[in-house]
XYZ file of C-alpha atoms in Angstrom:
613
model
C -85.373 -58.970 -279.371
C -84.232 -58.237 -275.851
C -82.225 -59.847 -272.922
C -83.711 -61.844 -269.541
C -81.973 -62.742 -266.404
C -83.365 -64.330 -263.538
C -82.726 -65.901 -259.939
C -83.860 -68.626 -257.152
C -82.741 -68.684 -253.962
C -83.631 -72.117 -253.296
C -82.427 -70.836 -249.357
C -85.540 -68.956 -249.616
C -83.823 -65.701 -248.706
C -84.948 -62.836 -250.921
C -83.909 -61.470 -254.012
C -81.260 -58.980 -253.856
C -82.863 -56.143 -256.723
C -79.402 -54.882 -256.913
C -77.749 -57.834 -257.933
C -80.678 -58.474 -260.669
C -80.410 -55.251 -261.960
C -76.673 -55.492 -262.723
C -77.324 -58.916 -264.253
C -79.781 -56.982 -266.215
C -77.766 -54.076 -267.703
C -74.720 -56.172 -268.447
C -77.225 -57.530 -271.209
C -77.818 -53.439 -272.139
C -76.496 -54.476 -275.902
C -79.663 -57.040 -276.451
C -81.982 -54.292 -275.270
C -81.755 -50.534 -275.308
C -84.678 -49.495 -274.991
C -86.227 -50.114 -271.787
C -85.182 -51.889 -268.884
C -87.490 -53.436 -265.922
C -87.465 -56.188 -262.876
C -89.811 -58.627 -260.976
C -88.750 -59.819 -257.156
C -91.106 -61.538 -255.149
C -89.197 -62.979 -252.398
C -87.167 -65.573 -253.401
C -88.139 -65.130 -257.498
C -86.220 -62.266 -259.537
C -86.852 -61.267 -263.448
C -84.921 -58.704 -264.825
C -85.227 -57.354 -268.905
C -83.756 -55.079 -270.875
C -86.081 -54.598 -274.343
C -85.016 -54.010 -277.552
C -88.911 -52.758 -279.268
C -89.668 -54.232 -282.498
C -92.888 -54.833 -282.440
C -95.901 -52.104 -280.613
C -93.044 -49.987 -279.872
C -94.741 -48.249 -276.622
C -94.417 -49.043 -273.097
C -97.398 -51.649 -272.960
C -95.327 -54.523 -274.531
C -92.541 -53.310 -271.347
C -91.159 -56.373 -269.138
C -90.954 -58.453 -267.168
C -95.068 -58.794 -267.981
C -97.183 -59.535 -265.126
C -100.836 -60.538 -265.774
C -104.142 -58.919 -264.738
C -104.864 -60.631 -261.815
C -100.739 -60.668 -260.797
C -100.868 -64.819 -260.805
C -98.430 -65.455 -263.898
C -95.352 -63.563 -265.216
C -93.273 -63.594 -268.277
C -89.938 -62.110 -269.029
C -89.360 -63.116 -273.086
C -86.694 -62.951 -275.458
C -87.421 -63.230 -279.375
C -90.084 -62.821 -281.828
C -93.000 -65.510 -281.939
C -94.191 -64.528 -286.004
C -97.712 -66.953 -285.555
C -98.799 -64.250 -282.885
C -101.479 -62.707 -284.778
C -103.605 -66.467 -285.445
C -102.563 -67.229 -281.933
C -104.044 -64.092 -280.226
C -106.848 -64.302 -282.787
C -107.213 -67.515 -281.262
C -107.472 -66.756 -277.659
C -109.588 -63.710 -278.191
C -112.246 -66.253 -279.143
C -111.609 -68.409 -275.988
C -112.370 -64.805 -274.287
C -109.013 -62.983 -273.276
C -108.792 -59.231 -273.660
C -105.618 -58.011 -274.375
C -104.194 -54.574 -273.574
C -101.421 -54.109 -276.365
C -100.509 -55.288 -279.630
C -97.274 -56.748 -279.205
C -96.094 -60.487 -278.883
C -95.338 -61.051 -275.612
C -98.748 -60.438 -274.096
C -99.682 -63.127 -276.819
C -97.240 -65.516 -275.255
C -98.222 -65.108 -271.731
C -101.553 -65.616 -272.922
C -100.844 -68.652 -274.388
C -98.807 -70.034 -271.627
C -101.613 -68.823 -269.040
C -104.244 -70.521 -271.264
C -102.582 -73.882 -272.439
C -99.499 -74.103 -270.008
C -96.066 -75.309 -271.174
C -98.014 -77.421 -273.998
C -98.359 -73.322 -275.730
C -94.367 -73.936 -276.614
C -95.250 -76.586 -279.334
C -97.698 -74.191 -281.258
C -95.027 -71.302 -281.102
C -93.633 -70.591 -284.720
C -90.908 -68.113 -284.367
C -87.573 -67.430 -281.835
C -87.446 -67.565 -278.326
C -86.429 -68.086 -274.975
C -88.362 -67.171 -271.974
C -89.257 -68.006 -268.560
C -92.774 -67.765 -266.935
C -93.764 -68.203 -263.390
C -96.979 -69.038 -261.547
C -96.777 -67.351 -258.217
C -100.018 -69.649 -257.128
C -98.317 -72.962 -257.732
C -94.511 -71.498 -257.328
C -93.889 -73.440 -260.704
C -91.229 -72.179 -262.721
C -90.681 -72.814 -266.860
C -88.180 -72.209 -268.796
C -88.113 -72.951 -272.360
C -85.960 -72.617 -276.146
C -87.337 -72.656 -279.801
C -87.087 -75.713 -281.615
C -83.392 -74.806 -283.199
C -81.579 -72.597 -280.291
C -82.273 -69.372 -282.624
C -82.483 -67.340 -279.297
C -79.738 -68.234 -275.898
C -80.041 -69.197 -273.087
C -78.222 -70.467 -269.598
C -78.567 -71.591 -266.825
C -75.972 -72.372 -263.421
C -76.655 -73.034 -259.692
C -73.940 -72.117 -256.835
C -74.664 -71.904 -253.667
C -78.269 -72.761 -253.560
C -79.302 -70.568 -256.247
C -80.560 -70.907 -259.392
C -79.719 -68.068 -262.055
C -80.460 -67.939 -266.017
C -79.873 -65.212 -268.430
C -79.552 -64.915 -272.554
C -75.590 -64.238 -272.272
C -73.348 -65.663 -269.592
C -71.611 -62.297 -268.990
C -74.544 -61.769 -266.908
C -73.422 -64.315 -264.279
C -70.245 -62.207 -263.596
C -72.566 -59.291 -261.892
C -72.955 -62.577 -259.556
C -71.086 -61.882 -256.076
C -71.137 -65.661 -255.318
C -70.351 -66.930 -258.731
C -66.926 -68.903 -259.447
C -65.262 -68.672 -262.826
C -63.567 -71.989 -263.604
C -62.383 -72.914 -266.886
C -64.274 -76.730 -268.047
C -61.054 -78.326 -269.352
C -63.952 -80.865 -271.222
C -65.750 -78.362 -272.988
C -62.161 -76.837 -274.515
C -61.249 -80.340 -275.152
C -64.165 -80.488 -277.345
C -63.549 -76.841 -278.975
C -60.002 -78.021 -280.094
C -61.530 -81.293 -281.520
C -64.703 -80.297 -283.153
C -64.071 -76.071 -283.399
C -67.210 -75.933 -281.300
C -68.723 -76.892 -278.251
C -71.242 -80.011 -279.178
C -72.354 -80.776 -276.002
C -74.655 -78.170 -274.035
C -71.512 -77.623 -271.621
C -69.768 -73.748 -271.971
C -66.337 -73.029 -271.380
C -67.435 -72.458 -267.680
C -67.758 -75.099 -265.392
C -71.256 -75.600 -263.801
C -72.841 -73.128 -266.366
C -75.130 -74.822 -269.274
C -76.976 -74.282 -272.133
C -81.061 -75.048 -272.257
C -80.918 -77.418 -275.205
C -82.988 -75.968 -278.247
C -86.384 -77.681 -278.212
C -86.746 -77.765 -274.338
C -88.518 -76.972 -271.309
C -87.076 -76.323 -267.800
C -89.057 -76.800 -264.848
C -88.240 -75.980 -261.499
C -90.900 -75.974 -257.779
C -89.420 -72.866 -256.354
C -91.074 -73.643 -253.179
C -88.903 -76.600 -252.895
C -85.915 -76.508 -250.579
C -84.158 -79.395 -253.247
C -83.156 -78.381 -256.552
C -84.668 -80.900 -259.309
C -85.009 -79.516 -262.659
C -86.860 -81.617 -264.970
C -85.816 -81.086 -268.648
C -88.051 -82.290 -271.396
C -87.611 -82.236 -274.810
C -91.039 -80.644 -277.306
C -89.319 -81.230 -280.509
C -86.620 -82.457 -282.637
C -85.210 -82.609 -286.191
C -86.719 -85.618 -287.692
C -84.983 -85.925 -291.455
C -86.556 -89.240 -293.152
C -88.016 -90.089 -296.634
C -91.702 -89.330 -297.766
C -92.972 -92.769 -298.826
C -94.902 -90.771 -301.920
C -95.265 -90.483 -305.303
C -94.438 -86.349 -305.149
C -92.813 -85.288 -308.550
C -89.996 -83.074 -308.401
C -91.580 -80.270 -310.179
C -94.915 -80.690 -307.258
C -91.765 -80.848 -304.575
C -90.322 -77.673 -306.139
C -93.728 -75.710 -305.996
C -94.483 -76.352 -302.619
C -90.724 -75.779 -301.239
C -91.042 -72.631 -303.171
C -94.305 -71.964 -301.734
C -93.031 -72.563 -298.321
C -90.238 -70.421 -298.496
C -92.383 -67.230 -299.886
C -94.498 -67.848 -296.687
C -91.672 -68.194 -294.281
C -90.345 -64.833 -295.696
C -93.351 -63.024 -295.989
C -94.318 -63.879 -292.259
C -91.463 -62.527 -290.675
C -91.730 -59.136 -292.621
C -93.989 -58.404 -289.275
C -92.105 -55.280 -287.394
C -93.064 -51.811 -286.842
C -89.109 -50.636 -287.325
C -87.334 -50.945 -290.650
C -85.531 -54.187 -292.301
C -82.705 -55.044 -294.105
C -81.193 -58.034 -295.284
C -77.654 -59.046 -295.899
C -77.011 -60.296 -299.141
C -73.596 -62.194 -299.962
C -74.253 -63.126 -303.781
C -74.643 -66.641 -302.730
C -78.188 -68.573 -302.817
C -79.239 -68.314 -299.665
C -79.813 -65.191 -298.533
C -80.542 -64.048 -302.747
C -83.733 -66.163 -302.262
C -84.512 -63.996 -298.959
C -83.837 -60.641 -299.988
C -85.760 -61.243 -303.620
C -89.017 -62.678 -301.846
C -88.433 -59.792 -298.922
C -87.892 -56.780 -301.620
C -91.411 -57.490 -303.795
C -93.472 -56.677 -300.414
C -91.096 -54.767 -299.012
C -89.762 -51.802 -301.253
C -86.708 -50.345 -301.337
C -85.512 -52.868 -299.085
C -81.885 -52.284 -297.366
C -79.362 -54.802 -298.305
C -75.371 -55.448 -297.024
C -72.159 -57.046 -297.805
C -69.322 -57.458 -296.376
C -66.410 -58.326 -299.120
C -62.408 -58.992 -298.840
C -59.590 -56.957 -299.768
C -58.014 -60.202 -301.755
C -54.616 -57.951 -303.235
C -52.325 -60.377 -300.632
C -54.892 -63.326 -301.548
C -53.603 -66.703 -303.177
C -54.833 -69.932 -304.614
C -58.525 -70.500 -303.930
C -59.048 -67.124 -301.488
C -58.907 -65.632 -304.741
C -62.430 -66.527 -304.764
C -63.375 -65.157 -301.870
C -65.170 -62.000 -302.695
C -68.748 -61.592 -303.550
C -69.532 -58.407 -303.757
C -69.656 -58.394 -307.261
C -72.421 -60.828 -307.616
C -74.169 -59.504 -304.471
C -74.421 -55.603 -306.486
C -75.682 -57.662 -309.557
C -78.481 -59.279 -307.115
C -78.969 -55.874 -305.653
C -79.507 -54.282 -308.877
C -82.529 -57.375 -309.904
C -84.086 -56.714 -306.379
C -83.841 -53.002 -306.188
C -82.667 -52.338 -302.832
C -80.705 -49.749 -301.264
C -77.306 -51.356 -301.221
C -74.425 -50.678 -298.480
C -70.724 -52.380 -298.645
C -67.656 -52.806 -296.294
C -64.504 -53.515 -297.770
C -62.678 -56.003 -295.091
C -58.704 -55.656 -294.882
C -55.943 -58.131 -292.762
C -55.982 -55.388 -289.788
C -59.935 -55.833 -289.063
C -59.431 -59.094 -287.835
C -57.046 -57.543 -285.177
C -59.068 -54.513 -284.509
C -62.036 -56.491 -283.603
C -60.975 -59.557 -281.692
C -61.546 -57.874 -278.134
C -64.859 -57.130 -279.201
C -65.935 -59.650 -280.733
C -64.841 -62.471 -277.795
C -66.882 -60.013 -275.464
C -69.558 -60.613 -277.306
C -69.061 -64.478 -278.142
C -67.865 -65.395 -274.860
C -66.877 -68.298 -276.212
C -65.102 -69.495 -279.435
C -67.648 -71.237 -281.962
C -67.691 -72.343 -285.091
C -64.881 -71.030 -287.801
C -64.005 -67.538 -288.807
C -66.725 -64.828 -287.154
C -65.438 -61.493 -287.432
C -66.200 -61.011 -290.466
C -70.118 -61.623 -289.260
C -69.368 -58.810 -286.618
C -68.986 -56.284 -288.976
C -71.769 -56.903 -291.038
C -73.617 -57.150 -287.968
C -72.027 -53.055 -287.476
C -72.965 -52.308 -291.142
C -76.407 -53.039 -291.156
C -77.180 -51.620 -287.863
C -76.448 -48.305 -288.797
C -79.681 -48.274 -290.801
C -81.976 -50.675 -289.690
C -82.915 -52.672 -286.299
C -84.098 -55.938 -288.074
C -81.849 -57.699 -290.679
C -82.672 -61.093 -292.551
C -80.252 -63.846 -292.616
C -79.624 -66.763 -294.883
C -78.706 -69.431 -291.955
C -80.079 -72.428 -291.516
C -80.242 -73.010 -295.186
C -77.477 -75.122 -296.089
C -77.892 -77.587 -292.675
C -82.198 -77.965 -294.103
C -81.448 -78.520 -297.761
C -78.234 -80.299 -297.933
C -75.580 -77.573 -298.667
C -72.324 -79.582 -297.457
C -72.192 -82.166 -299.996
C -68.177 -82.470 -299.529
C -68.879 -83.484 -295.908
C -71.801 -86.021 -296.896
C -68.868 -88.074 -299.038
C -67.454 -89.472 -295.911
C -71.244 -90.408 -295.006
C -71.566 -92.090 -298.313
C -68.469 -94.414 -298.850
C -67.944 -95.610 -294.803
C -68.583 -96.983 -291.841
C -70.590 -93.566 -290.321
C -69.640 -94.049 -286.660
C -66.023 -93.825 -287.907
C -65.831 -91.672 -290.750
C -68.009 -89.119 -289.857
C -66.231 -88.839 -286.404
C -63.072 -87.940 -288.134
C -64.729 -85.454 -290.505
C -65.490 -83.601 -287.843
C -62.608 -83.396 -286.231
C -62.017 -79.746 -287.958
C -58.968 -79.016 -285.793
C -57.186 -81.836 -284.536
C -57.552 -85.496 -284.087
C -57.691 -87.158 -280.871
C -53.603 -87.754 -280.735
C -53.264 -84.053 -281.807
C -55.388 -82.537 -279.053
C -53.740 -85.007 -276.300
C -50.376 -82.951 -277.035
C -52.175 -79.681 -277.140
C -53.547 -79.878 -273.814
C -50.229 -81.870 -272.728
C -50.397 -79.479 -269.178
C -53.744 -80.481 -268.310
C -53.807 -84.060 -269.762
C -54.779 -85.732 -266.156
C -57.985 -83.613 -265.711
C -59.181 -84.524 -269.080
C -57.747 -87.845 -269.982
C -61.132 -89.639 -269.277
C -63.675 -87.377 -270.896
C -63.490 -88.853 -274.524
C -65.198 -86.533 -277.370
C -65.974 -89.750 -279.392
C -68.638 -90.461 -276.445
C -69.941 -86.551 -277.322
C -70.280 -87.336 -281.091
C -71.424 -90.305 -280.289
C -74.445 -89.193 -277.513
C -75.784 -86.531 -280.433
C -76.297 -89.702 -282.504
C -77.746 -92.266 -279.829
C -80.887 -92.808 -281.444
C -79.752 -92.905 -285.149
C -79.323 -96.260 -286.642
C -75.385 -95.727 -287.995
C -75.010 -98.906 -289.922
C -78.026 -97.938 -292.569
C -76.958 -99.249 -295.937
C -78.958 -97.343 -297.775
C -77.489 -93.658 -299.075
C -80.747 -91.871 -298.313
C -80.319 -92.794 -293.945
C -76.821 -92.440 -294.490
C -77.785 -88.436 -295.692
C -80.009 -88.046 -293.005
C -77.811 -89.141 -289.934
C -75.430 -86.354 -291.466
C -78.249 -83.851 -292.026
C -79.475 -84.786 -288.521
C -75.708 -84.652 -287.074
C -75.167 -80.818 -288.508
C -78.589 -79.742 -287.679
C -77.240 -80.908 -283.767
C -74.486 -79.288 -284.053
C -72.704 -77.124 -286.553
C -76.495 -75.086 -286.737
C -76.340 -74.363 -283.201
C -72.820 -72.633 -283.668
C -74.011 -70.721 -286.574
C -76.784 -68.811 -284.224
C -74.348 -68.493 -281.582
C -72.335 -66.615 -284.016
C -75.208 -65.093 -285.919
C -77.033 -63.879 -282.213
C -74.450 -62.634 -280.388
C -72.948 -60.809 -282.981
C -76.406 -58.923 -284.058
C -77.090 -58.225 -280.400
C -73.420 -56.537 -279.949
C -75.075 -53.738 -282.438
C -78.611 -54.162 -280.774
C -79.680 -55.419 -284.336
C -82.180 -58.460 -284.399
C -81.391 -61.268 -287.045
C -83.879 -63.134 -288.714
C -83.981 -66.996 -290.319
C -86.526 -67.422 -292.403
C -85.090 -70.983 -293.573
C -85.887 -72.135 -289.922
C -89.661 -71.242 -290.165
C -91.889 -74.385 -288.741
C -94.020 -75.371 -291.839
C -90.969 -75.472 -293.907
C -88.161 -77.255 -291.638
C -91.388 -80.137 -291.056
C -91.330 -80.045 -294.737
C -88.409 -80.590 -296.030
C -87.148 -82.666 -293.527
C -89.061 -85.264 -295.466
C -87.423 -84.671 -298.917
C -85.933 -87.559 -300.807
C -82.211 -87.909 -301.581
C -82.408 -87.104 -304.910
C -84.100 -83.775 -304.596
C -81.751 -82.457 -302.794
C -78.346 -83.596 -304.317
C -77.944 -83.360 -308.297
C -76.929 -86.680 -308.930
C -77.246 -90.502 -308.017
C -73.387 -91.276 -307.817
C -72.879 -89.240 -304.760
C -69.253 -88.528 -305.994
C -67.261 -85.777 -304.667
C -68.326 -83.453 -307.338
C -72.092 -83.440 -306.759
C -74.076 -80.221 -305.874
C -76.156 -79.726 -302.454
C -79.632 -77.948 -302.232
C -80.722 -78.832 -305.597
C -84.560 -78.019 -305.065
C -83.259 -74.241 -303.486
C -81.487 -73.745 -306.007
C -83.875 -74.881 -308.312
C -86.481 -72.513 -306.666
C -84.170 -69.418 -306.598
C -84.393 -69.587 -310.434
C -87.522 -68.131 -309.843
C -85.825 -65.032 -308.515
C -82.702 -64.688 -309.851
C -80.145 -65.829 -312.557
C -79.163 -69.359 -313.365
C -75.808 -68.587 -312.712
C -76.239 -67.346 -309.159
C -78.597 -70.028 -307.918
C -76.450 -72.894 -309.318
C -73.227 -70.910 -308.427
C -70.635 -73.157 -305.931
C -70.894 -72.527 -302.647
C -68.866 -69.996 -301.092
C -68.338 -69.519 -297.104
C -68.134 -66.536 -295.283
C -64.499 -66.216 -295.199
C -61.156 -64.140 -295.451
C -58.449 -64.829 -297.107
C -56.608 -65.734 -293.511
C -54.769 -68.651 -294.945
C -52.646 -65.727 -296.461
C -52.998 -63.193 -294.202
C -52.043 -65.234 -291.118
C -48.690 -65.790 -292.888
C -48.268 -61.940 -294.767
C -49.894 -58.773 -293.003
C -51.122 -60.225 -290.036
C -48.146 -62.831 -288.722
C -46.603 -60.086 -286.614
C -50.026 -59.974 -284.698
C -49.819 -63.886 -284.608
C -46.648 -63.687 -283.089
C -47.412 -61.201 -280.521
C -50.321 -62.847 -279.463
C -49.495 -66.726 -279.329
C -45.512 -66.446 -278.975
C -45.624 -64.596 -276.479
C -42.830 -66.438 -273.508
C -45.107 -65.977 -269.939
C -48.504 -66.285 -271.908
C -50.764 -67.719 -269.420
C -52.862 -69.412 -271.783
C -50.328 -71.883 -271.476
C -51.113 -72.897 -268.479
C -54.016 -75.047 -270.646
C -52.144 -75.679 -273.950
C -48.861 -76.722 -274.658
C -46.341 -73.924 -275.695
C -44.220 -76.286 -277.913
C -47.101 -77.371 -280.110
C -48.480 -73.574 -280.374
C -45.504 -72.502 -281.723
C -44.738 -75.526 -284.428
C -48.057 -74.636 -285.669
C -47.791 -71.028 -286.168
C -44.320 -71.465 -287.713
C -45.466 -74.159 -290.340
C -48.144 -71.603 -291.341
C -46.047 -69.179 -291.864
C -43.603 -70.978 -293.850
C -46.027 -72.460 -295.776
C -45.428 -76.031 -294.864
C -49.175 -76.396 -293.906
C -52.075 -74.445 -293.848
C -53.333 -74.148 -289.887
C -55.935 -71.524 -290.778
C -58.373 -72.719 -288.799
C -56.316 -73.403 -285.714
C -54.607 -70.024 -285.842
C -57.915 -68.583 -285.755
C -59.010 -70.781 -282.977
C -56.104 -70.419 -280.658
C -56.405 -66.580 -281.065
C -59.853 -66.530 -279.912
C -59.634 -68.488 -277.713
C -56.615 -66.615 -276.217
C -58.727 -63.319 -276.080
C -61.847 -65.459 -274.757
C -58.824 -66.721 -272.158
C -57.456 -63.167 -271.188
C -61.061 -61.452 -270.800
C -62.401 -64.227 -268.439
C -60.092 -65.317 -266.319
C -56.781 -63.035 -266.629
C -58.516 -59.473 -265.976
C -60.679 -60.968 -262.918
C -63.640 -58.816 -265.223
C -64.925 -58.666 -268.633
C -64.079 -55.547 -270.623
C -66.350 -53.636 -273.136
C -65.155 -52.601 -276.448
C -66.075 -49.877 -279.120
């Protein structure tokens, strides 16, 4: 896993190596190891390597072929390497190391951009043919691995993090009032727009192409691949759906096991990552295993709940692995915001510290770490949010399920100071541009599932490994997701309503992911696999109104806060006072406006982005 950066100077002035360089190291987190760049003329690479795989300084980069034509600076972890190179050492290529990324830039040099498609693994990468002055960038199929991309002043820059575009002397920080109208609507950015104007994202599934030789900037996007949920006209029992998805799932693991450092896995007690770390621990022995659980003694109602340790030491104990716990209290949250909004740069989806220190657990004794995402948005794990999918006009209902925040009235007053710059962008036309080419008014149950499966795969999976990257790469730890492996996404995107959701009524008590859970019997008890789902949360409902409201206070009530300069001060503080006198429960927006305070202060506030320990 590792960091890339990268400039045009569509001027066709040179490359400054300094400026790369700094671009480079502000990325030092995703890749401690070694460091290198590339300029020729008015090209730049920069890397910084984090070595997982052929550890020694042949798998270094940027990577420059043989004969100096082609060169590759790569981010991620392509696990199909060893068939690929297999393959192109029959076609006749020699290759000088035993690492991935020469496999890559073989593949690219051998079957150009069409080498993405075949890729099964994380990545994000950009190659350049010096002959044709051709430039590609490109994403895995789901967005497992960053990347962005901005152009000021003539030139063209990319890198895996945006902090890199601060090192920038020409670059302009401005705050996209859209993309935070969207964040207060949705709790996450569904567009491919950042928080920072003229800076995007490469949609997952994409190529980039740019003719550096070409005074005019015209990037030509194309999309590879996309999530293509349907129903499997077949006569497939359950129990021959079960074997294979079981099968599937075994392989996925299994072929990311490929490192030459240590692995670990985290392991809440739920499903998802049980089934990982039980396939992972019978080839790999005496696995490493964390959990991060809640200190629940100020905890009421359903927070209760909210700690899994318990079941994650029983799991433990059944898989045999070495087993490592944190014990998270109300003043972690606080400790950690600065760091973990460096690290974020921008607020995403729900409650994330407690993914940060995970991330710190597990990095203190191992460099790769398994992770259970991806499974709920593949198998139908959100069966509370498929209801409104069920019983209503989509467009409509759907729409409003999403609106995790606020509705559209409710962010108009929060961003009452800026409503004039943002009164026309509408983030109904956002929801509805993810679903342009789904028909909404299906009538049967089965499309109805799939335009939601299709709809979180979009969206709400895309936030998850924005959380789940940048918060592994703060600790230089690499994350894995086997539920995200090729063979078994094209899989199961095919599987019929009622193998994936327990019952035919589609009330509001029906269970998702009923063929996972149905396969994790395999591996574990009953009781876990068919245990209800449980998010990744703390209790914050209480502490945000108990041990932590004096922190609330001093960060959102504060009189000259600049932040208010984009939201309203009035409707800030009604919100934190109803939390905190229990007349609702504004969890999620407490949360939200805190980061997003931090992400505020650090970007815009200190003229420079600070690094925390």
């Amino acid at each position: 896993m590792c960091g890339i950066v990268g400039q045009v100077n569509f001027n066709n002035h040179s490359i400054s190596p300094v400026v790369l360089e700094r671009m480079r190291d502000a990325l030092v987190h995703r890749g401690p190891d070694a460091s290198g760049t590339w300029v020729k003329a008015n090209v730049g690479f920069g890397h910084r390597r984090l070595s997982i795989v052929d550890l020694s300084s042949s798998g270094n980069q940027p990577m420059v072929c043989a004969e100096g034509r082609y060169v590759l600076t790569y981010n991620g972890e392509v696990y199909n390497f060893k068939e690929l190179r297999a393959e192109l050492q029959a076609l006749g290529y020699k290759f000088q190391s035993d690492c991935d990324t020469e496999v890559v830039l073989a593949a690219l040099i051998k079957w150009g951009k069409r080498a993405v498609a075949r890729f099964n693994g994380m990545f994000a990468f950009s190659f350049f043919d010096c002959e044709s002055g051709m430039l590609l960038l490109a994403r895995d199929r789901y967005g497992i691995k960053p990347l962005y991309y901005c152009r000021q002043n003539n030139v063209f820059s990319f890198a895996s993090e945006q902090k890199a575009f601060f090192e920038i002397p020409i670059f302009e920080r401005k705050l996209n009032l859209c993309a935070v109208k969207e964040y207060f609507t949705f709790q996450n950015i569904l567009s491919d727009n950042t928080l920072l104007e003229g800076v995007e994202r490469l949609p997952a599934g994409h190529t980039l192409e740019l003719d550096v030789r070409s005074k005019i900037y015209a990037p030509e996007l194309e999309q590879y691949w996309d999530f293509n949920f349907h129903t499997e006209n077949s006569s497939v029992t359950y129990e021959e759906y079960l074997e294979e998805t079981t099968r599937l799932i075994e392989q996925a693991v299994n072929r990311q096991l490929v490192a030459d450092v240590e692995l670990g896995s985290y392991l809440s007690g739920g499903v998802d990552s049980g089934i990982i770390s039980a396939i992972a621990s019978r080839s790999y022995p005496f696995m490493k295993s964390f959990t991060c659980g809640f200190d629940l003694s100020s905890a009421t109602g359903l927070e209760q709940a909210f700690d899994e340790r318990q079941a994650a030491e029983r799991l433990s104990y059944l898989f045999k692995t070495e087993h490592y716990e944190m014990v998270l209290k109300a003043g972690d949250m606080q400790r950690s915001l600065p760091h973990l909004s460096y690290h974020m740069e921008e607020p995403r989806v729900g409650q994330s510290y407690p993914n940060l220190y995970a991330a710190k657990l597990a990095s203190k004794f191992v460099k790769v770490c398994f992770s259970g995402v991806g499974g709920d948005e593949i198998f139908a794990g959100y069966p509370w949010r498929y209801q409104a999918a069920f019983n209503q006009v989509f467009d409509k209902s759907y729409y409003q399920q999403w609106q995790r925040l606020t509705d559209n009235d409710g962010v108009a007053s929060l961003m009452s100071p800026v409503a004039n710059e943002v009164s026309d962008f509408d983030t109904r036309s956002v929801f509805r541009n993810i679903l342009r080419d789904r028909k909404l008014d299906a009538d049967s149950a089965q499309e109805r599932l799939n335009n939601a499966l299709y709809f979180d795969a979009k969206t709400f999976l895309p936030g998850l490994l924005h959380v789940e990257d940048r918060l592994s790469m703060a600790f230089s730890l690499e994350a894995r997701v086997p539920f995200l492996d090729n063979d078994l996404v094209d899989f199961v995107s095919g599987c019929p309503l009622e193998y994936r959701l327990d019952q035919q009524q589609h009330d509001v008590a029906f269970s998702g992911k009923r063929v996972l859970r149905s396969a994790a019997e395999k591996f574990m008890p009953e009781s876990i696999a068919q245990a209800r789902k449980q998010g990744f949360s703390a209790p914050d409902a209480s502490w945000f109104k108990g041990e932590s409201i004096d922190f609330v206070k001093d960060q959102l009530l504060v009189k000259n806060l600049v932040l208010f300069d984009v939201l309203d001060k009035r409707q800030v503080e009604r919100i934190v006072k109803e939390h905190a006198s229990g007349v609702s429960n504004h969890r999620l927006m407490i949360w939200s406006l805190l980061n997003f305070n931090e992400y505020y202060q650090q970007t815009f506030e200190s003229k420079g982005v600070r690094q925390f320990v």
